[in-house]
Short mmCIF file of C-alpha atoms and ligand atoms in Angstrom, two decimals:
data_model
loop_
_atom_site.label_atom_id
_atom_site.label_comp_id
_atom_site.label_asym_id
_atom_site.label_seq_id
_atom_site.Cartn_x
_atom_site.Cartn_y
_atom_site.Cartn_z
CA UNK A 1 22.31 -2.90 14.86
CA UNK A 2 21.38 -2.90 11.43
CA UNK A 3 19.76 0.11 9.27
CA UNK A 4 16.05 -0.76 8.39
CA UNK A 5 15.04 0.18 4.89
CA UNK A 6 11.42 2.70 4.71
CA UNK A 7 9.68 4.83 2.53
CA UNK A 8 9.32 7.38 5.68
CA UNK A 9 12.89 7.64 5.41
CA UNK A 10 13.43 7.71 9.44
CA UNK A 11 16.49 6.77 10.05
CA UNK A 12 15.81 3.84 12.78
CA UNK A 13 17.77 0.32 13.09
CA UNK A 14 16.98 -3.32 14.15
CA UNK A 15 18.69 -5.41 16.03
CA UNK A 16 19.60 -7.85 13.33
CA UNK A 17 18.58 -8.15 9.80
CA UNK A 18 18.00 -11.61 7.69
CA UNK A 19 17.49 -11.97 4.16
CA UNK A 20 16.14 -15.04 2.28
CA UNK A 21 16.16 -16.18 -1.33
CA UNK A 22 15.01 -19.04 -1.36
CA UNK A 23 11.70 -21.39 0.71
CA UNK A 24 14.80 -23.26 2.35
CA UNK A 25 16.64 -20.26 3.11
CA UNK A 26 13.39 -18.60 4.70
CA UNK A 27 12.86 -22.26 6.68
CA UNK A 28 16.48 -21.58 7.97
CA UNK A 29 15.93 -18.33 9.19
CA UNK A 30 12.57 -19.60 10.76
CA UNK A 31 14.23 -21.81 13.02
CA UNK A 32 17.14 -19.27 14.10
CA UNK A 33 14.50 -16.65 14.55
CA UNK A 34 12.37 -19.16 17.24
CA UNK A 35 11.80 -18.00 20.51
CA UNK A 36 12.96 -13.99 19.00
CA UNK A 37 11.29 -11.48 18.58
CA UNK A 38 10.67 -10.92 15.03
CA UNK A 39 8.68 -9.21 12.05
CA UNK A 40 8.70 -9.56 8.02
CA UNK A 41 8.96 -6.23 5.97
CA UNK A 42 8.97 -5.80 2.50
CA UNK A 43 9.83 -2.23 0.80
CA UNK A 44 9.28 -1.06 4.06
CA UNK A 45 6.70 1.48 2.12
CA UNK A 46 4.03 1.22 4.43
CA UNK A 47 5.30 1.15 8.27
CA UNK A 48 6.30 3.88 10.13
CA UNK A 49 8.85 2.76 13.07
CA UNK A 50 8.50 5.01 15.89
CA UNK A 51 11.72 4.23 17.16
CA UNK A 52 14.59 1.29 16.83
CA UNK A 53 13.08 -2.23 16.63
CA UNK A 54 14.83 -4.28 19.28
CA UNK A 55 14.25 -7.79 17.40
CA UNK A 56 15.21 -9.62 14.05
CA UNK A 57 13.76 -8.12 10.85
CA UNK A 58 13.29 -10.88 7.94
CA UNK A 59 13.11 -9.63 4.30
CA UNK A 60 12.47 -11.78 1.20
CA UNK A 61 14.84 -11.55 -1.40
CA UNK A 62 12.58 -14.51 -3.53
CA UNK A 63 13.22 -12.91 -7.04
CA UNK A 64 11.85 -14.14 -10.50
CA UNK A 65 8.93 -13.51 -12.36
CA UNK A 66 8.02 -16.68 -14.67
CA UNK A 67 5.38 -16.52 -17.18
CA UNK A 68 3.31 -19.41 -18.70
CA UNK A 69 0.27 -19.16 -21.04
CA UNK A 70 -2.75 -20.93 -20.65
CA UNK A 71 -4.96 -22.82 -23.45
CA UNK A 72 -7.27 -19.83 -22.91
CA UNK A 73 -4.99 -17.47 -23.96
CA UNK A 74 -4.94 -15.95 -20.33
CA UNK A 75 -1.29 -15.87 -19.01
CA UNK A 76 -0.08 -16.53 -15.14
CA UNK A 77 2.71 -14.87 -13.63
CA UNK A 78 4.55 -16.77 -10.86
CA UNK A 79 6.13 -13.92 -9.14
CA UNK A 80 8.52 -13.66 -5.89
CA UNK A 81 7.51 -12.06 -2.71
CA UNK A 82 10.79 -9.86 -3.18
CA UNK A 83 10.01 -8.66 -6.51
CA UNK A 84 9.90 -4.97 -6.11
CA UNK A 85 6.46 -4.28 -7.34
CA UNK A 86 6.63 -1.67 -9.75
CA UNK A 87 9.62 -3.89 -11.22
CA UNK A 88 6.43 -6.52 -12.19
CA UNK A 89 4.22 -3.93 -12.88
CA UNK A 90 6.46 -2.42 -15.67
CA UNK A 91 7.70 -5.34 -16.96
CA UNK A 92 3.86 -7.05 -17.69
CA UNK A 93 3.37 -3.20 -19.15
CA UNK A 94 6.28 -3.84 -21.34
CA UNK A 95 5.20 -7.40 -22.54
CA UNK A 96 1.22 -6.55 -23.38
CA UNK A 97 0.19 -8.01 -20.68
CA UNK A 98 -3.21 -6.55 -18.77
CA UNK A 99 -4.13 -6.76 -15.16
CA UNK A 100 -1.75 -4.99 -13.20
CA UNK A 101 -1.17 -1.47 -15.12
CA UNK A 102 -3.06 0.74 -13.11
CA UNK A 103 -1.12 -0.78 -9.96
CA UNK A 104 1.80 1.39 -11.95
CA UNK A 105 4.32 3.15 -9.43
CA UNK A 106 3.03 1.93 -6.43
CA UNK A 107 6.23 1.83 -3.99
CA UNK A 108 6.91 -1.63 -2.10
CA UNK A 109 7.29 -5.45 -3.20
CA UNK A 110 5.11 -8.00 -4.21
CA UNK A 111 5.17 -9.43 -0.62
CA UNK A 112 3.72 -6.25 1.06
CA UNK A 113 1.31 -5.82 -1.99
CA UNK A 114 -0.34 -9.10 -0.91
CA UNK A 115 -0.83 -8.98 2.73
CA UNK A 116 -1.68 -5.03 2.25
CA UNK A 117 -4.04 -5.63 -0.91
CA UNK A 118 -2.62 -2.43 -2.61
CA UNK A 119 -5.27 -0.39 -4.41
CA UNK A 120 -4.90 3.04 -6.47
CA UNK A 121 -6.70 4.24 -9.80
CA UNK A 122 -9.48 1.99 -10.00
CA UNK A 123 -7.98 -1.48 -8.85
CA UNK A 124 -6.23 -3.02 -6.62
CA UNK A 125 -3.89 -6.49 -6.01
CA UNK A 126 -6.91 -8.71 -5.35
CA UNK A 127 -8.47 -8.40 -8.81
CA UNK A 128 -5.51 -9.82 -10.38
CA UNK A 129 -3.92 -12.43 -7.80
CA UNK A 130 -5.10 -15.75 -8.38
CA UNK A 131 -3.46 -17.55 -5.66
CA UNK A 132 -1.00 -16.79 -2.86
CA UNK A 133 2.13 -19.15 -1.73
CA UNK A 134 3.28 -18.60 1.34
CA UNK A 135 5.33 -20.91 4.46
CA UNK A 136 3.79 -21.33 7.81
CA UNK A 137 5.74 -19.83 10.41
CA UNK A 138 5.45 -22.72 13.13
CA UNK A 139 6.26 -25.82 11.43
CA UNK A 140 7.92 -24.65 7.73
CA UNK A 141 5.13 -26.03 5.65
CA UNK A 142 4.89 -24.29 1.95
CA UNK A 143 0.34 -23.27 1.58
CA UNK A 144 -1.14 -21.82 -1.45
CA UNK A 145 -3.67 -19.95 -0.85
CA UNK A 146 -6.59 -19.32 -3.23
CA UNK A 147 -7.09 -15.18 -3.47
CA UNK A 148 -10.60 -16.12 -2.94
CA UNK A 149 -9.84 -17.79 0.56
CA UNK A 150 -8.18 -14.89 2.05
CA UNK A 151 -11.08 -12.29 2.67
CA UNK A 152 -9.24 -9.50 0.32
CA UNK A 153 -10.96 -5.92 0.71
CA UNK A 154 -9.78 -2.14 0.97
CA UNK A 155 -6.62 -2.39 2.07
CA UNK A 156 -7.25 -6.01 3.63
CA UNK A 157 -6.63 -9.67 3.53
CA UNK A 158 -6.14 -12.46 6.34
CA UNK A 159 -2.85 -12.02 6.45
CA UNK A 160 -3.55 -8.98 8.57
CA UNK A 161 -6.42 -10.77 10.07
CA UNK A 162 -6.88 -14.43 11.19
CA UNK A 163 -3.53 -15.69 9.66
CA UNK A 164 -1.47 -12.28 11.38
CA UNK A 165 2.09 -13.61 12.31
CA UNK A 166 1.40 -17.26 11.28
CA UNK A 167 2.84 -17.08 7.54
CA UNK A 168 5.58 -15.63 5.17
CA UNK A 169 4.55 -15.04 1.77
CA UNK A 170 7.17 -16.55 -0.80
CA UNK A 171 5.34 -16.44 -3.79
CA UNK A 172 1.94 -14.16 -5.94
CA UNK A 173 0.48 -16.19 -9.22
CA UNK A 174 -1.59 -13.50 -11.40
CA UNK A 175 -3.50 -13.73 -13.86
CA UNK A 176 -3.18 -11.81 -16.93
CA UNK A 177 -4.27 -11.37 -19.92
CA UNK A 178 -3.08 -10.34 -23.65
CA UNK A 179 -6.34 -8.76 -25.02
CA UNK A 180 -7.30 -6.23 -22.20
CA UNK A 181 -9.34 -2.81 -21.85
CA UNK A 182 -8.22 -0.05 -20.33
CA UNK A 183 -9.81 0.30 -17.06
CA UNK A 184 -10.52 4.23 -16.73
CA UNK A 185 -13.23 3.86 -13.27
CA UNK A 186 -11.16 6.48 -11.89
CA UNK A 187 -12.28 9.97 -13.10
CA UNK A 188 -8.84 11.54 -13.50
CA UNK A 189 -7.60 8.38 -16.06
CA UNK A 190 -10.83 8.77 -17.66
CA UNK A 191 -10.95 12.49 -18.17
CA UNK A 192 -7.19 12.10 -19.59
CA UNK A 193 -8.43 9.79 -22.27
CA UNK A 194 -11.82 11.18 -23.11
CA UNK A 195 -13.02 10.96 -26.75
CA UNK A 196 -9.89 8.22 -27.61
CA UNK A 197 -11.30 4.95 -28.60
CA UNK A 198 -8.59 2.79 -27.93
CA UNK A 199 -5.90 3.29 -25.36
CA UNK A 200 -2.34 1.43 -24.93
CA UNK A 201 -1.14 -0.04 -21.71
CA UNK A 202 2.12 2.34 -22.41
CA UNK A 203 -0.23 5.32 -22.45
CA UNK A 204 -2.32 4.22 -19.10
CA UNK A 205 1.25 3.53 -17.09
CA UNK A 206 2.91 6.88 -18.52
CA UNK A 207 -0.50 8.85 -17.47
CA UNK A 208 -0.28 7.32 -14.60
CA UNK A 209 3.16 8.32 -13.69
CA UNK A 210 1.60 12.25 -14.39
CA UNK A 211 -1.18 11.59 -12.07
CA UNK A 212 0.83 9.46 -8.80
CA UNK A 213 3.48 12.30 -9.12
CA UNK A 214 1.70 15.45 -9.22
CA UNK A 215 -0.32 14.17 -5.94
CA UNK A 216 2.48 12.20 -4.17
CA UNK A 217 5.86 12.94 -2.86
CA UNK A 218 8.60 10.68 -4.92
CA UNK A 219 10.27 8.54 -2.10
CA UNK A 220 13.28 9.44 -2.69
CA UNK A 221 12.90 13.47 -2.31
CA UNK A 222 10.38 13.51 0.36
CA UNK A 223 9.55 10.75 2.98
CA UNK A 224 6.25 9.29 3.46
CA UNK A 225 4.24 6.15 3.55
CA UNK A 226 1.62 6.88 0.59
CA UNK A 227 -1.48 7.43 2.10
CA UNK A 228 -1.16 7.83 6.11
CA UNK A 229 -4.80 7.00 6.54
CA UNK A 230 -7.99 4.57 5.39
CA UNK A 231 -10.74 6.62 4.11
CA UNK A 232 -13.20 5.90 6.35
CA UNK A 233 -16.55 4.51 5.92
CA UNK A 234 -19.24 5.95 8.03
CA UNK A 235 -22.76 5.44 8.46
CA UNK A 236 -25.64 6.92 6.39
CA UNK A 237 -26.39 9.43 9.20
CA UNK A 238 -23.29 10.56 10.36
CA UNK A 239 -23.08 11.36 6.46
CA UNK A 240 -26.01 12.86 6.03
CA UNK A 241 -25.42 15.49 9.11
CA UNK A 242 -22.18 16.37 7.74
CA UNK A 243 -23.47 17.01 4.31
CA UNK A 244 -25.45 19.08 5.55
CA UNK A 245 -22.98 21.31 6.43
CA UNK A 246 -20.23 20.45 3.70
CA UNK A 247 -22.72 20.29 0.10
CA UNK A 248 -19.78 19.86 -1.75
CA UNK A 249 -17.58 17.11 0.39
CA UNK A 250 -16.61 14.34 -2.03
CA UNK A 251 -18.41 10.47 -0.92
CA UNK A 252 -18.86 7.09 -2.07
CA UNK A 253 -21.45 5.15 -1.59
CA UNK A 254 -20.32 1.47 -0.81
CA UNK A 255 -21.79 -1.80 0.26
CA UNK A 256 -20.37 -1.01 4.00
CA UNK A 257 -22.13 2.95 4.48
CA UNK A 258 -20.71 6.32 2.59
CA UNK A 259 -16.86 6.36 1.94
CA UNK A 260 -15.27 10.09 2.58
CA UNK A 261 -12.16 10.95 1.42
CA UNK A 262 -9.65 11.44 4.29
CA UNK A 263 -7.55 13.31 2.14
CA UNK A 264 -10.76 16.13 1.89
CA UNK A 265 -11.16 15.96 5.84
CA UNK A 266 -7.99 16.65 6.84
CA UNK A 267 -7.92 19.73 4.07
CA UNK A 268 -11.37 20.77 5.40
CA UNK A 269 -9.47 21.15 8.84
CA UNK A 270 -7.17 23.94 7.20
CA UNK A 271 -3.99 20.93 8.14
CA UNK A 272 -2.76 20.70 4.45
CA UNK A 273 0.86 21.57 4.51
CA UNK A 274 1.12 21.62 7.92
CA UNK A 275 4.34 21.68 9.65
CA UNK A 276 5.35 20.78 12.78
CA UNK A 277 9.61 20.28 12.91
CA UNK A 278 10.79 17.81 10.08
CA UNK A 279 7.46 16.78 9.83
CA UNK A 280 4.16 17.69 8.24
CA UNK A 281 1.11 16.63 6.00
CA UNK A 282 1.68 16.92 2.51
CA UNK A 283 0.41 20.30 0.58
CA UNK A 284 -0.72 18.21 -2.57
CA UNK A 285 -2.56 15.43 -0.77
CA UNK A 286 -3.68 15.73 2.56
CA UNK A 287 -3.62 12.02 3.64
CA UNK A 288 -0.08 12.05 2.81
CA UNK A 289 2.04 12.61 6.16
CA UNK A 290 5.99 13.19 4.99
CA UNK A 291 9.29 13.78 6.55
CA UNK A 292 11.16 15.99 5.21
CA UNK A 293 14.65 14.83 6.53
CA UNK A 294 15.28 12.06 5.33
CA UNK A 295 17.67 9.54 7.44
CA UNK A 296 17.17 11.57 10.10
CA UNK A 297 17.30 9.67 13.52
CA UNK A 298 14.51 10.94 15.10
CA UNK A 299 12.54 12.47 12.21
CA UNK A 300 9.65 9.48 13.89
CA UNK A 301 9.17 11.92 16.53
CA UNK A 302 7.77 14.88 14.77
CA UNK A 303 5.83 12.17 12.10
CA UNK A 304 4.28 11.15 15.12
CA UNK A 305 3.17 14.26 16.76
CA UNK A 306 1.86 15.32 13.35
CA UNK A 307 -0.10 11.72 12.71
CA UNK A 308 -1.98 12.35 15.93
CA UNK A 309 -2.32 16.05 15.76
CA UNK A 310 -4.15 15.31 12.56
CA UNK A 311 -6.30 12.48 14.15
CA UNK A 312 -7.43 14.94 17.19
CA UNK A 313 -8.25 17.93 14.86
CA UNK A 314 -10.43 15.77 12.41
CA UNK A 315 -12.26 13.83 15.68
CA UNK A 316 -12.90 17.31 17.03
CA UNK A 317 -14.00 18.88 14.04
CA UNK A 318 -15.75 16.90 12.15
CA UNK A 319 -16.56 13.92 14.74
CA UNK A 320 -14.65 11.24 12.36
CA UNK A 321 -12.44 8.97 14.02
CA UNK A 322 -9.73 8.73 11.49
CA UNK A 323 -7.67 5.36 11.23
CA UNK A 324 -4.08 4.92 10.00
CA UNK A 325 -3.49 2.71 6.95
CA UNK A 326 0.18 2.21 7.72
CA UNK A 327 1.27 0.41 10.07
CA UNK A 328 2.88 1.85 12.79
CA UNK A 329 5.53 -0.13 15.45
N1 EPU B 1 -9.09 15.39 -1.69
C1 EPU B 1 -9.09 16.66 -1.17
N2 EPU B 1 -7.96 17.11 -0.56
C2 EPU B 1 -6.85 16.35 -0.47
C3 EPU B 1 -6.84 15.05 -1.00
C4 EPU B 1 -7.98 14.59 -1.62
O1 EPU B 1 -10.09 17.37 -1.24
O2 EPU B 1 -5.85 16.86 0.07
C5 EPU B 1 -10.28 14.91 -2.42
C6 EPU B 1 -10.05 14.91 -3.93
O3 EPU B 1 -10.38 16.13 -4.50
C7 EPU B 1 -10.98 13.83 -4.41
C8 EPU B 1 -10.98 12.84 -3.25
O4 EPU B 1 -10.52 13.55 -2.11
O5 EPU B 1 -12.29 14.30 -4.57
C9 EPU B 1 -10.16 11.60 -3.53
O6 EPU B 1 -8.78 11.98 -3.73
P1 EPU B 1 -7.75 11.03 -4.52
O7 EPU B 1 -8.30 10.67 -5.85
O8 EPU B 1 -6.41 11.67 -4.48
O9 EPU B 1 -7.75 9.67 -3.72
P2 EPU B 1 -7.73 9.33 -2.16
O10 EPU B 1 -9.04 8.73 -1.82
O11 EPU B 1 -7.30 10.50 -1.38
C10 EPU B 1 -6.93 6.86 -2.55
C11 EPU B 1 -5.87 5.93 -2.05
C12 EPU B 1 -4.53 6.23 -2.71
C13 EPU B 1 -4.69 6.10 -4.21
C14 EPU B 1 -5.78 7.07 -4.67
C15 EPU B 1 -6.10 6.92 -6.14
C16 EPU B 1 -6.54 5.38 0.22
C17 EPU B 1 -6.24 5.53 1.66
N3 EPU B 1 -5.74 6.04 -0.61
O12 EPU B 1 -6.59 8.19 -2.13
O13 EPU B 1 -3.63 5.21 -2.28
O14 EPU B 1 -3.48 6.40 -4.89
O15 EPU B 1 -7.01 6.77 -3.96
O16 EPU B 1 -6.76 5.73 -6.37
O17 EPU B 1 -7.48 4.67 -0.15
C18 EPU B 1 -1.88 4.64 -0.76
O18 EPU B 1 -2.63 3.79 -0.32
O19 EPU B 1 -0.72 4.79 -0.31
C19 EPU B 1 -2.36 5.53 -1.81
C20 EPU B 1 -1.64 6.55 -2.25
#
């Protein structure tokens, strides 16, 4: 039994563990893996394992980020599916290079980041992949994907849809470019820079870092998966009867209905910084549900009573059915 690597920090195990650096390697393990039962994770920063996983675990180790610029001036970054994202994310910082910097300190790896279509501060993976390499399970064949063809959304893409369990992704190409603007859509970023005309990629990554932290638990103090939940989306009139009552709740209006903030729910239920054994929901950001020992065999236990404690008060409550983000096995 091997020890599988998570944010959550539970301390569970799989029955064997293969890594691959390379599209042969991952073709190799393909064929040992047929007829097994088997899953792909990345950073492990978005799963929570509710016990040990009696299969094979894959993980890409496909490093390298390779940059080429374009006669337009635009630059593409071919980048492995085992890149560790924030790795990318600094290093394009670093460089001058726009498109990714408000991704900044977003646990997992470039892998996760593109089935998951990670999204914080204003943007998210889809507005900067331009394709999407990846090796079809069944017969070992390498497909790029166009970002366009895989249906990306909040915290969505294919890969989670009609493509589940049929690929492995190898590869990300981004697109990025040297003269950017800062992208300050998300009030907080935008109130930090108010009245500055021009603002550095440094300056958005290090404000960044302020903002993540002072919300978030850092992985390696506290356990947790990010956000727990999806904000959910409900329908004009299941908003407007609940505004009713709560004026001030926070909503967004998108093409699908009125997005609520889960975070603001599960507050609203007087559950932030609730505990229940090693467990609890996080007393700076409600969405966030943390273990607090971390490597602790069973801590999945009391992350899963509180996950579904937190589900039951909110449905009873407030009549909203909330849905997890991370994915839970
Ligand atoms: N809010 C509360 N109480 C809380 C948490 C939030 O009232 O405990 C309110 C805030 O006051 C604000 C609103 O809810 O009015 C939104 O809060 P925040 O800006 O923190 O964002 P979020 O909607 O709770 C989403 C993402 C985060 C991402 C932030 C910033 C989801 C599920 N989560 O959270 O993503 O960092 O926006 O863009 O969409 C993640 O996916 O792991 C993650 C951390």
């Amino acid at each position: 039994m091997k020890k599988i690597d998570n944010t959550f920090g539970v301390g569970v195990k799989c029955r064997e563990m293969m890594e691959f650096g390379s599209d042969e390697e991952l073709r190799n393990c393909l064929m040992k893996v047929k007829g097994q039962k088997f899953m792909v994770v990345g950073g492990g920063a978005n799963i929570l394992f509710i016990g040990d996983y009696d299969g094979v675990v894959l993980h890409s180790k496909i490093m390298g980020i390779d940059t080429s610029e374009d006669k337009d001036g635009t630059v593409l970054a071919t980048v492995g599916s085992g890149v560790v994202w924030d790795d990318f994310v600094a290093e394009m910082v670093e460089r001058g290079l726009w498109g990714v910097e408000n991704l900044s300190y977003i646990p997992g790896e470039v892998g996760g980041a593109a089935v998951q279509n990670v999204g914080a501060y204003g943007d998210e993976f889809s507005n900067a992949a331009e394709w999407i390499e990846a090796i079809d399970i069944e017969d070992g064949t390498l497909r790029r994907f166009d970002a366009k063809e895989l249906g990306y959304g909040y915290r969505w893409s294919e890969f989670k849809g009609k493509y589940k369990d049929c690929y492995v992704i190898v590869r990300v190409g981004f697109r990025l470019c040297k003269n950017g603007k800062a992208n300050l859509t998300y009030k907080p970023l935008a109130e930090a820079f108010e009245g500055k005309s021009e603002v550095r990629l440094t300056e958005i990554r290090q404000e960044l870092e302020r903002i993540r932290w002072s919300k978030l638990p850092r992985p390696e103090e506290v356990g947790s998966a990010g956000s727990f939940f999806k904000n959910p989306v409900v329908s004009e009139n299941v908003y407007k009867t609940l505004a009713e009552k709560y004026p001030e709740m926070p909503h967004f209006v998108t093409e699908g209905g009125v997005k609520i903030p889960a975070g603001w729910l599960i507050e609203r239920c007087g559950l932030k910084g609730y505990r229940h054994g090693t467990a609890g929901v996080w007393d700076r950001q409600a969405l966030v549900m943390v273990n607090y020992d971390l490597g602790g065999r069973r801590a999945y236990e009391d992350v899963e009573y509180v996950y579904k404690y937190v589900i039951e008060t909110v449905r009873e409550k407030m009549g909203i059915e909330l849905e997890p983000e991370a994915i839970i096995i």
